[in-house]
């Protein structure tokens, strides 16, 4: 174990190295470029024993990742924003083909207006591709989550690709202390099935209506089972490394809370300061942080929010024509609960607009009524 | 002197001067002294010459903030031109510190706080004397860091020296020298300000909601200060082919029929116009800031 001051992108690259990744295929895009640069440097210097495939586009990057994973390798890639959007078709492929690729995504807005800053809209719009999605709120978590994501993704009951998402610049380019080292947490990846030149088989073959629905149902069921695997992985990681790194969700001062802030990504960390300040003013506020967005931990969300009166959900993305995606999911999870709280949705921080703990405090105190936190409250 | 468990430092610079690196080196030095630290770069327009910000937080506890710094204990100003164009004192705590790269005396600066500790150093001179000039830009970050360490006694300069030595493996000697020269040449004075709170500068309003634009004075101010070189049209050779007007990436070449002129308020000196002119009618001169 070593403690050093590194950026979120460096944390992702070091985690890929420490996870024993064998193949990386990537195409650079701001703000995830330094992940690939760091990997290139480590491969070049011999620090990382992997094959780095540089391709001409993100579409090809994901195609190469799927191929490498299907031939039994542990595979990693990184992208952002338009690069992720360009991968869209292959994201479905990776999930349906059951290739447990892990991808770091430094979240960035999609243009125009051209914008390179933090916004979760890029990964939120890949919600239904079948990928597991984790959203980090510190650099330590980026490191730990990449490592844990392999254990979840490669589990025989799961076998699905996973995205490790983190706010562009806010985490990707900000340096923070990170403890690295995973001991014996990961075993070598043993693919249940792999492409073999000596015994040719068809990969990604045609599937009629007689079978396709079963295949989709399998993917659906695997996501459900993944919830339990995620909990087990979180426990195993803590007992082996001594680091508690929430993988499904995190409750902060929520036990006796009357109001809950529900947040995701870096804003959730900023929200903890708001919770402390409001507690100091005698207000019973807590935080529920959603770490895993797919599979969505509905049961645990209901359990966490049933006892509060009000839940204020903060999204860093929006679904035009409806509302913030997290807001929708939280409401949907609580629909069947008899004790559901009043649920309020707020949208903040699009395109990298700074979100301060004071703005979050104001949102909780009801001063931002229309649901938009536009102002940078200083 | 700043007291307490937490210090927040804001760096003002322009792309290429090393504000982001200075913020990271300071965070690293603090980290080695046992503090929990954080270094946040803020890239505005992602171009050489554009104003940039960087932030360093140093704390005895884990830092949960993910937002920028609005009420710093200290500002470090890398660009001698910036004080005239950017409000470097914005939000700086009363009694706080400003470390400024300038040939002026500390007393020359005007601000709304009651009192500030102003620390000045001619970092350009130190950078040039130590041959710390990259692509025509004096890299002034290290001497300013040295000047800052003179006031900020929590981090021994020797620790920062180690950090610099590891960061600049090839060129560490000149950088370490520059740090110590900054440390020794810093002029530190307590200076009284007006004590009048200024009204918050309003952010620019968005006039059009379609992402289409013409150069106007926005949050970056007049972008002419990004320019190191200035293009000049020789009208005796210009044929009005409009190649420059077509290629200018900033729409800073204006046209009236076939006659072109350069909008010097917004020309950033990229010199694309000069390179695409088939008649070599656009010459290049060094910018002189007046």
XYZ file of C-alpha atoms in Angstrom:
668
model
C 0.000 0.000 0.000
C 1.256 3.454 -0.940
C -0.285 6.899 -0.377
C 0.226 9.591 -2.977
C -1.259 12.792 -4.364
C -2.726 11.996 -7.796
C -5.462 13.088 -10.194
C -8.599 11.062 -10.846
C -7.286 10.079 -14.271
C -4.027 8.834 -12.762
C -6.025 6.881 -10.185
C -7.976 5.160 -12.988
C -4.780 4.296 -14.887
C -3.004 2.933 -11.805
C -6.068 0.870 -10.928
C -6.021 -0.656 -14.425
C -2.355 -1.539 -13.953
C -2.899 -2.993 -10.470
C -5.902 -5.006 -11.716
C -3.607 -6.864 -14.089
C -5.251 -5.489 -17.235
C -3.825 -7.222 -20.317
C -5.301 -5.216 -23.190
C -6.172 -1.515 -23.487
C -7.718 -0.106 -26.677
C -8.525 3.594 -26.652
C -8.873 6.843 -28.537
C -8.113 10.111 -26.714
C -10.747 12.700 -25.774
C -10.766 15.461 -23.166
C -10.970 15.051 -20.161
C -10.126 11.311 -20.119
C -7.024 11.571 -22.350
C -4.514 11.492 -19.447
C -5.776 8.003 -18.465
C -4.549 6.614 -21.777
C -1.381 8.748 -21.696
C -0.488 7.377 -18.266
C -1.138 3.805 -19.435
C 1.000 4.395 -22.555
C 3.809 5.650 -20.334
C 3.564 2.616 -18.032
C 3.442 0.144 -20.930
C 6.452 1.841 -22.513
C 8.495 1.767 -19.304
C 7.555 -1.832 -18.548
C 5.621 -0.899 -15.373
C 2.490 -2.359 -16.914
C 2.479 -5.622 -18.808
C -0.300 -4.917 -21.287
C -0.907 -4.483 -24.976
C -2.015 -0.952 -25.851
C -3.971 -0.778 -29.097
C -4.326 2.718 -30.499
C -7.242 2.944 -32.896
C -8.764 5.579 -35.171
C -12.007 6.151 -33.246
C -13.940 5.296 -30.110
C -16.183 3.012 -32.148
C -13.102 0.958 -33.050
C -11.730 1.215 -29.501
C -14.792 -0.521 -28.098
C -14.801 -3.043 -30.961
C -11.195 -3.951 -30.145
C -12.061 -4.201 -26.442
C -14.915 -6.598 -27.209
C -12.621 -8.735 -29.372
C -9.876 -8.833 -26.766
C -12.310 -9.640 -23.978
C -13.954 -12.378 -26.053
C -10.549 -13.987 -26.474
C -10.182 -14.203 -22.702
C -8.180 -11.081 -21.752
C -8.847 -8.590 -18.982
C -9.612 -5.375 -20.873
C -9.741 -1.673 -20.029
C -10.517 1.551 -21.858
C -11.361 5.174 -21.107
C -13.421 7.857 -22.823
C -15.728 10.861 -22.368
C -18.684 12.671 -23.878
C -18.777 12.562 -27.703
C -16.354 9.635 -27.634
C -18.771 7.664 -25.496
C -21.660 8.669 -27.745
C -19.702 7.436 -30.746
C -19.275 4.053 -28.991
C -23.010 3.739 -28.399
C -23.692 0.870 -30.816
C -20.801 -1.188 -29.450
C -21.856 -0.569 -25.858
C -24.982 -2.635 -26.518
C -22.810 -5.236 -28.186
C -20.406 -5.518 -25.234
C -23.286 -6.087 -22.808
C -25.222 -8.566 -24.930
C -22.045 -10.451 -25.854
C -21.225 -10.699 -22.114
C -17.725 -9.238 -22.371
C -16.741 -7.872 -18.918
C -14.831 -4.825 -20.152
C -14.234 -2.083 -17.567
C -14.255 1.488 -18.850
C -13.330 4.712 -17.069
C -15.545 7.613 -18.131
C -14.553 11.148 -17.185
C -18.015 12.700 -17.463
C -18.306 15.658 -19.804
C -21.117 17.599 -21.427
C -22.199 16.925 -24.989
C -22.282 19.805 -27.487
C -23.151 22.073 -28.958
C -22.595 24.504 -27.224
C -19.159 23.069 -27.174
C -18.195 22.292 -23.603
C -15.477 20.103 -22.111
C -16.605 20.263 -18.470
C -18.396 18.040 -15.987
C -21.907 16.832 -16.792
C -23.274 13.339 -16.254
C -25.433 13.522 -19.400
C -22.965 11.467 -21.441
C -23.202 8.320 -19.302
C -26.822 8.853 -18.283
C -27.774 8.597 -21.944
C -26.065 5.159 -22.040
C -28.225 3.974 -19.147
C -30.094 1.318 -21.125
C -27.142 -0.297 -22.914
C -26.851 -3.045 -20.308
C -23.649 -1.750 -18.710
C -23.149 -1.614 -14.967
C -22.611 2.031 -13.951
C -20.758 3.328 -10.897
C -20.427 7.062 -10.118
C -17.472 8.124 -7.958
C -17.111 11.118 -5.670
C -13.380 11.055 -4.856
C -10.138 9.935 -6.484
C -9.714 7.168 -3.909
C -13.038 5.831 -5.049
C -12.042 5.914 -8.707
C -9.060 3.701 -7.906
C -11.008 1.306 -5.683
C -14.024 1.164 -7.999
C -12.054 0.205 -11.120
C -10.548 -2.692 -9.159
C -13.870 -3.794 -7.659
C -15.629 -3.374 -11.012
C -13.540 -6.232 -12.435
C -14.587 -8.539 -9.617
C -18.264 -7.707 -10.196
C -18.129 -7.709 -14.010
C -16.238 -11.017 -14.258
C -18.398 -12.844 -11.717
C -19.949 -15.865 -13.445
C -23.413 -14.751 -12.358
C -22.914 -11.281 -13.808
C -20.601 -11.265 -16.865
C -21.407 -7.726 -17.890
C -19.257 -4.708 -18.780
C -18.960 -1.871 -16.259
C -18.439 1.897 -16.473
C -16.613 3.739 -13.715
C -17.839 7.321 -14.066
C -16.355 10.445 -12.483
C -16.980 14.173 -13.025
C -14.601 15.577 -15.657
C -11.999 18.060 -14.309
C -13.731 18.162 -10.919
C -12.210 14.729 -10.262
C -10.349 13.794 -13.451
C -7.845 16.673 -13.220
C -7.936 17.434 -9.499
C -5.145 15.957 -7.378
C -6.080 14.360 -4.048
C -4.453 11.837 -1.719
C -5.067 8.238 -2.845
C -3.981 4.970 -1.227
C -3.027 2.443 -3.905
C -2.459 -1.283 -3.617
C -4.975 -4.134 -3.733
C -3.002 -7.124 -2.435
C -4.498 -10.383 -3.646
C -7.977 -8.987 -4.242
C -8.247 -9.994 -7.896
C -7.537 -13.398 -9.353
C -6.588 -13.918 -12.968
C -9.555 -13.582 -15.327
C -10.767 -16.961 -16.478
C -13.314 -16.466 -19.233
C -16.122 -19.033 -19.175
C -15.883 -19.204 -22.934
C -13.465 -17.699 -25.404
C -12.759 -17.281 -29.082
C -10.404 -20.038 -30.126
C -8.813 -20.201 -33.577
C -8.476 -23.986 -33.345
C -12.153 -24.480 -32.681
C -13.979 -21.835 -34.714
C -17.418 -20.741 -33.528
C -19.744 -17.958 -34.566
C -19.620 -14.956 -32.231
C -22.517 -12.540 -32.050
C -24.623 -14.692 -34.304
C -28.169 -14.141 -35.518
C -30.868 -14.936 -32.989
C -34.515 -15.226 -33.934
C -37.524 -14.278 -31.853
C -37.448 -17.822 -30.483
C -34.340 -17.006 -28.453
C -33.664 -13.252 -28.405
C -36.095 -12.507 -25.605
C -34.490 -15.114 -23.356
C -31.097 -13.564 -24.003
C -32.386 -10.128 -22.989
C -34.044 -11.618 -19.943
C -30.716 -13.173 -18.975
C -29.040 -9.773 -19.137
C -31.854 -8.361 -17.014
C -31.531 -11.145 -14.435
C -27.770 -10.762 -14.295
C -28.224 -7.097 -13.398
C -30.534 -8.126 -10.557
C -28.058 -10.700 -9.286
C -25.272 -8.150 -9.556
C -26.723 -6.204 -6.601
C -25.820 -9.046 -4.215
C -22.414 -9.519 -5.886
C -21.732 -5.787 -5.524
C -22.482 -5.940 -1.789
C -20.230 -8.991 -1.389
C -17.451 -7.335 -3.383
C -17.624 -4.198 -1.235
C -17.265 -6.353 1.926
C -14.465 -8.495 0.501
C -12.558 -5.391 -0.573
C -12.832 -3.859 2.873
C -11.727 -6.984 4.688
C -8.743 -7.454 2.396
C -7.498 -3.879 2.003
C -8.947 -2.252 5.122
C -10.577 0.426 2.944
C -14.322 0.933 3.043
C -15.356 2.096 -0.386
C -19.127 2.118 -0.926
C -20.003 0.363 -4.161
C -23.805 0.287 -4.104
C -24.817 3.338 -2.092
C -23.702 5.379 0.890
C -25.728 6.708 3.818
C -24.379 9.744 5.621
C -26.032 10.992 8.841
C -29.261 9.496 7.580
C -30.376 7.495 10.651
C -32.472 10.208 12.315
C -32.800 12.513 9.307
C -36.066 14.234 8.431
C -34.720 15.534 5.117
C -32.472 13.538 2.829
C -30.297 14.937 0.067
C -30.008 12.346 -2.692
C -26.991 12.934 -4.906
C -24.572 11.217 -7.244
C -20.936 11.789 -8.247
C -18.776 14.661 -6.990
C -21.797 16.739 -5.916
C -22.491 14.074 -3.284
C -19.170 14.846 -1.596
C -19.917 18.583 -1.612
C -23.350 17.690 -0.169
C -21.718 16.201 2.935
C -20.475 19.678 3.880
C -24.007 21.028 3.398
C -25.324 18.247 5.671
C -22.792 19.142 8.401
C -23.611 22.856 8.184
C -27.359 22.251 8.305
C -26.922 19.861 11.253
C -25.013 22.603 13.066
C -28.100 24.803 12.561
C -30.199 22.105 14.196
C -31.768 20.790 10.991
C -32.028 17.019 10.739
C -30.546 16.466 7.310
C -28.732 13.435 5.907
C -27.370 12.237 2.586
C -28.099 9.228 0.434
C -25.455 8.848 -2.229
C -26.222 6.623 -5.177
C -22.964 4.982 -6.199
C -24.369 2.286 -8.449
C -26.907 3.603 -10.972
C -27.210 0.385 -13.008
C -28.298 -1.970 -11.582
C -30.419 0.502 -9.633
C -30.540 -0.482 -5.938
C -34.297 0.105 -5.568
C -34.835 -1.997 -2.431
C -31.984 -0.309 -0.579
C -33.175 3.120 -1.703
C -36.656 2.452 -0.330
C -35.188 1.239 2.950
C -32.995 4.322 3.220
C -35.678 6.881 2.368
C -38.840 5.442 3.902
C -38.229 7.135 7.230
C -37.547 10.655 5.942
C -40.221 13.299 5.310
C -38.568 14.918 2.314
C -35.993 13.815 -0.227
C -34.231 16.458 -2.339
C -32.709 14.789 -5.392
C -29.868 16.613 -7.179
C -29.094 15.680 -10.778
C -26.070 16.775 -12.813
C -27.866 15.805 -16.018
C -31.300 16.182 -17.536
C -33.603 14.285 -19.820
C -35.132 16.989 -22.028
C -38.899 16.701 -22.099
C -39.003 15.093 -18.660
C -36.645 15.681 -15.699
C -33.339 14.694 -14.104
C -32.653 10.982 -14.540
C -31.806 10.312 -10.893
C -35.009 12.097 -9.837
C -37.047 9.769 -12.081
C -35.333 6.666 -10.720
C -35.768 7.660 -7.073
C -39.480 8.344 -7.574
C -39.923 5.101 -9.439
C -38.190 3.101 -6.688
C -40.415 4.652 -4.010
C -43.687 4.292 -5.913
C -44.607 1.029 -4.218
C -43.664 2.221 -0.734
C -46.496 3.133 1.640
C -44.280 5.576 3.538
C -42.826 7.422 0.647
C -41.513 10.905 1.401
C -42.191 14.041 -0.561
C -39.649 13.964 -3.404
C -38.239 17.147 -4.936
C -35.973 17.264 -7.977
C -33.203 19.813 -8.596
C -30.851 20.107 -11.541
C -27.392 21.570 -10.932
C -23.913 21.866 -12.369
C -24.601 21.235 -16.065
C -21.613 21.820 -18.339
C -19.294 22.189 -15.353
C -21.147 25.012 -13.608
C -19.685 25.003 -10.122
C -21.891 23.522 -7.391
C -20.988 24.815 -3.939
C -22.179 23.433 -0.614
C -23.921 26.776 -0.056
C -26.024 26.237 -3.187
C -26.934 22.773 -1.920
C -27.873 24.223 1.473
C -30.112 26.738 -0.280
C -31.722 24.029 -2.388
C -32.536 22.004 0.735
C -33.956 25.050 2.511
C -36.392 25.440 -0.366
C -35.060 28.671 -1.823
C -34.545 27.217 -5.289
C -38.165 26.419 -5.947
C -38.242 25.908 -9.679
C -35.840 22.981 -9.629
C -32.921 24.708 -11.333
C -29.809 25.578 -9.382
C -28.340 28.039 -11.885
C -26.599 30.323 -9.484
C -23.078 29.753 -8.179
C -23.758 30.532 -4.516
C -20.585 31.784 -2.861
C -0.369 35.037 8.857
C -3.200 32.677 8.145
C -4.279 30.670 11.159
C -6.558 27.706 11.581
C -6.880 24.274 10.157
C -7.525 25.151 6.548
C -5.902 27.329 3.912
C -7.284 28.074 0.500
C -5.073 29.499 -2.230
C -6.123 30.756 -5.660
C -3.670 31.110 -8.555
C -4.265 33.587 -11.405
C -2.250 33.141 -14.559
C -2.331 32.766 -18.310
C -1.843 29.479 -20.169
C 1.867 28.569 -20.278
C 3.007 30.402 -17.146
C 2.685 27.356 -14.906
C -0.228 28.212 -12.589
C -1.564 24.651 -12.677
C 1.884 23.186 -11.992
C 2.475 25.602 -9.104
C -0.857 24.611 -7.564
C 0.086 20.937 -7.825
C 3.622 21.428 -6.442
C 2.260 23.336 -3.464
C -0.361 20.633 -2.791
C 2.353 17.971 -3.039
C 4.643 19.836 -0.604
C 1.773 20.234 1.875
C 0.867 16.560 1.439
C 4.444 15.608 2.357
C 4.206 17.766 5.466
C 1.321 15.572 6.617
C -1.579 17.736 5.462
C -4.536 16.567 3.410
C -4.314 18.623 0.228
C -6.093 19.151 -3.054
C -5.042 20.803 -6.315
C -7.727 21.884 -8.784
C -6.868 23.264 -12.226
C -9.432 25.348 -14.053
C -8.870 25.579 -17.750
C -10.933 28.313 -19.293
C -10.595 28.361 -23.052
C -7.867 25.651 -23.119
C -5.485 27.830 -25.115
C -2.020 29.175 -24.614
C -2.316 32.770 -23.417
C -5.887 32.507 -22.101
C -6.407 33.442 -18.428
C -6.385 30.305 -16.239
C -7.138 29.642 -12.594
C -5.862 26.968 -10.265
C -6.671 26.276 -6.639
C -4.916 24.586 -3.737
C -6.615 23.533 -0.525
C -4.503 22.521 2.464
C -6.227 21.074 5.513
C -5.669 18.996 8.617
C -8.838 17.037 7.828
C -10.112 15.217 4.764
C -11.278 17.721 2.157
C -14.816 17.047 0.922
C -15.177 20.139 -1.267
C -15.317 19.555 -5.001
C -16.099 23.176 -5.874
C -13.753 26.036 -6.647
C -12.414 28.579 -4.133
C -14.290 31.880 -3.855
C -12.999 33.269 -0.544
C -9.287 32.470 -0.614
C -6.839 33.153 2.209
C -4.239 33.905 -0.431
C -4.052 34.745 -4.130
C -0.918 34.164 -6.189
C -0.847 36.258 -9.378
C 1.483 35.020 -12.098
C 0.801 37.572 -14.808
C 1.917 41.193 -14.476
C -0.849 42.248 -16.906
C -3.726 40.505 -15.100
C -4.269 42.999 -12.250
C -5.600 45.473 -14.826
C -7.991 43.056 -16.510
C -9.106 40.476 -13.934
C -10.225 41.260 -10.386
C -7.470 39.315 -8.664
C -8.606 40.471 -5.205
C -12.170 39.185 -5.667
C -13.366 37.420 -2.524
C -9.919 37.513 -0.880
C -10.363 37.448 2.895
C -9.765 40.621 4.815
C -6.224 40.428 6.192
C -5.330 37.839 3.545
C -2.255 37.562 1.381
C -1.628 38.513 -2.256
C 1.612 37.348 -3.875
C 2.037 39.281 -7.116
C 4.492 39.047 -10.000
C 5.257 42.726 -10.624
C 7.971 45.356 -10.709
C 5.668 47.680 -8.756
C 5.833 48.285 -5.017
C 3.200 46.597 -2.760
C 1.656 50.003 -1.969
C 0.638 50.516 -5.609
C -2.219 48.039 -5.491
C -5.792 49.175 -4.826
C -8.357 46.855 -3.301
C -11.595 46.893 -1.326
C -10.379 44.924 1.715
C -9.387 46.889 4.855
C -5.917 45.460 4.903
C -3.928 42.844 3.007
C -0.406 41.527 3.162
C 0.982 42.243 -0.292
C 4.055 40.346 -1.358
C 5.684 41.427 -4.611
C 8.467 39.853 -6.611
C 9.805 40.425 -10.126
C 9.359 36.809 -11.168
C 9.832 37.588 -14.876
C 13.345 38.816 -14.161
C 14.156 35.744 -12.057
C 12.762 33.413 -14.746
C 14.770 35.100 -17.515
C 18.000 35.129 -15.490
C 17.605 31.393 -14.810
C 16.737 30.638 -18.454
C 13.251 29.472 -17.513
C 11.641 30.604 -20.759
C 9.501 28.187 -22.788
C 8.257 29.112 -26.292
C 8.852 32.783 -25.557
C 6.935 32.755 -22.245
C 8.887 33.275 -18.993
C 7.792 30.479 -16.636
C 7.242 32.449 -13.458
C 5.518 29.900 -11.252
C 8.522 28.695 -9.238
C 9.865 32.105 -8.107
C 6.323 33.023 -7.013
C 6.037 29.792 -5.069
C 9.316 30.752 -3.377
C 7.898 34.171 -2.467
C 4.745 32.531 -1.077
C 6.776 30.177 1.131
C 8.462 33.203 2.682
C 5.092 34.177 4.249
C 3.571 30.729 4.608
C 5.776 29.164 7.260
C 3.865 25.886 7.595
C 5.712 24.351 4.661
C 9.523 24.400 4.935
C 11.077 25.541 1.615
C 13.412 22.537 1.782
C 10.420 20.186 1.329
C 9.267 22.199 -1.681
C 12.819 22.031 -3.002
C 12.591 18.203 -2.935
C 9.268 18.309 -4.766
C 10.714 20.604 -7.452
C 13.798 18.421 -7.827
C 11.633 15.353 -8.496
C 9.253 17.156 -10.814
C 11.903 18.815 -13.025
C 14.423 16.011 -13.311
C 16.345 17.619 -16.183
C 16.096 21.245 -15.217
C 15.805 21.092 -11.451
C 18.869 23.201 -10.632
C 17.548 26.322 -12.383
C 14.117 25.822 -10.829
C 15.451 25.343 -7.311
C 17.596 28.460 -7.768
C 14.546 30.382 -8.990
C 12.554 29.246 -5.956
C 15.188 30.525 -3.542
C 15.562 33.801 -5.463
C 11.812 34.289 -5.198
C 12.003 33.472 -1.489
C 14.805 35.958 -0.868
C 13.673 38.802 -3.150
C 10.076 38.916 -1.951
C 9.022 42.357 -0.710
C 6.354 41.987 1.975
C 4.231 44.830 3.337
C 0.929 45.245 5.096
C -1.120 47.576 2.893
C -4.378 49.368 3.738
C -7.242 49.181 1.272
C -10.388 51.226 0.719
C -12.508 49.077 3.043
C -15.462 49.561 0.723
C -17.180 46.419 -0.435
C -17.564 46.438 -4.157
C -20.786 45.313 -5.685
C -20.522 41.828 -7.114
C -19.635 41.920 -10.773
C -22.515 40.386 -12.627
C -21.793 37.478 -14.909
C -22.396 38.199 -18.570
C -25.950 37.631 -19.607
C -26.607 35.220 -22.391
C -28.032 37.216 -25.258
C -28.747 34.373 -27.658
C -29.855 30.901 -26.716
C -28.680 29.287 -29.925
C -25.008 28.247 -29.755
C -23.916 30.727 -32.422
C -21.604 33.599 -31.610
C -19.712 36.672 -32.707
C -16.841 38.017 -30.658
C -18.187 40.136 -27.818
C -16.876 41.007 -24.396
C -17.829 37.963 -22.333
C -16.616 36.396 -19.082
C -13.074 36.282 -20.504
C -13.099 40.061 -21.063
C -11.341 41.451 -24.119
C -9.438 38.451 -25.393
C -6.742 40.617 -26.999
C -4.626 40.118 -23.859
C -4.072 36.484 -24.899
C -1.981 37.746 -27.828
C 1.814 37.574 -27.976
C 2.013 38.459 -31.703
C -0.083 40.863 -33.732
C -1.002 40.494 -37.426
C -1.012 43.644 -39.608
C -2.588 43.981 -43.054
C -0.595 45.701 -45.821
C -3.433 47.123 -47.900
C -1.157 47.850 -50.892
C -0.830 44.060 -51.383
C -4.312 42.931 -50.282
C -6.439 41.768 -53.227
C -9.633 41.276 -51.197
C -9.685 37.504 -51.723
C -11.248 37.079 -48.240
C -9.107 34.039 -47.425
C -8.223 35.517 -44.019
C -11.860 36.328 -43.288
C -12.832 32.754 -44.184
C -10.132 31.091 -42.080
C -10.099 33.228 -38.916
C -11.212 30.748 -36.206
C -12.475 33.585 -34.001
C -14.407 35.656 -36.555
C -12.011 38.487 -35.675
C -11.400 39.410 -39.322
C -14.239 41.716 -40.275
C -15.313 42.470 -43.841
C -17.074 45.257 -45.620
C -17.618 44.014 -49.155
C -14.157 42.862 -50.151
C -12.317 45.072 -47.723
C -11.074 43.347 -44.568
C -9.873 44.647 -41.214
C -8.778 42.940 -38.024
C -10.762 43.372 -34.823
C -7.846 43.876 -32.444
C -10.081 43.690 -29.365
C -10.655 40.003 -29.993
C -7.790 38.838 -32.231
C -5.845 36.300 -30.134
C -2.753 36.334 -32.324
C -3.043 32.786 -33.710
C -1.726 34.104 -37.064
C -3.827 31.768 -39.203
C -4.712 34.809 -41.344
C -1.058 35.500 -42.058
C -0.340 31.915 -43.053
C -3.315 31.607 -45.425
C -2.780 34.939 -47.217
C -1.730 34.110 -50.815
C -0.207 37.585 -51.292
C 1.759 37.585 -47.966
C -0.025 40.832 -47.217
C -0.340 40.101 -43.477
C 2.860 40.684 -41.518
C 3.561 39.698 -37.914
C 4.921 41.946 -35.176
C 5.556 41.407 -31.454
C 2.738 42.651 -29.292
C 3.524 45.586 -27.046
C 1.071 45.880 -24.184
C 0.298 49.482 -23.436
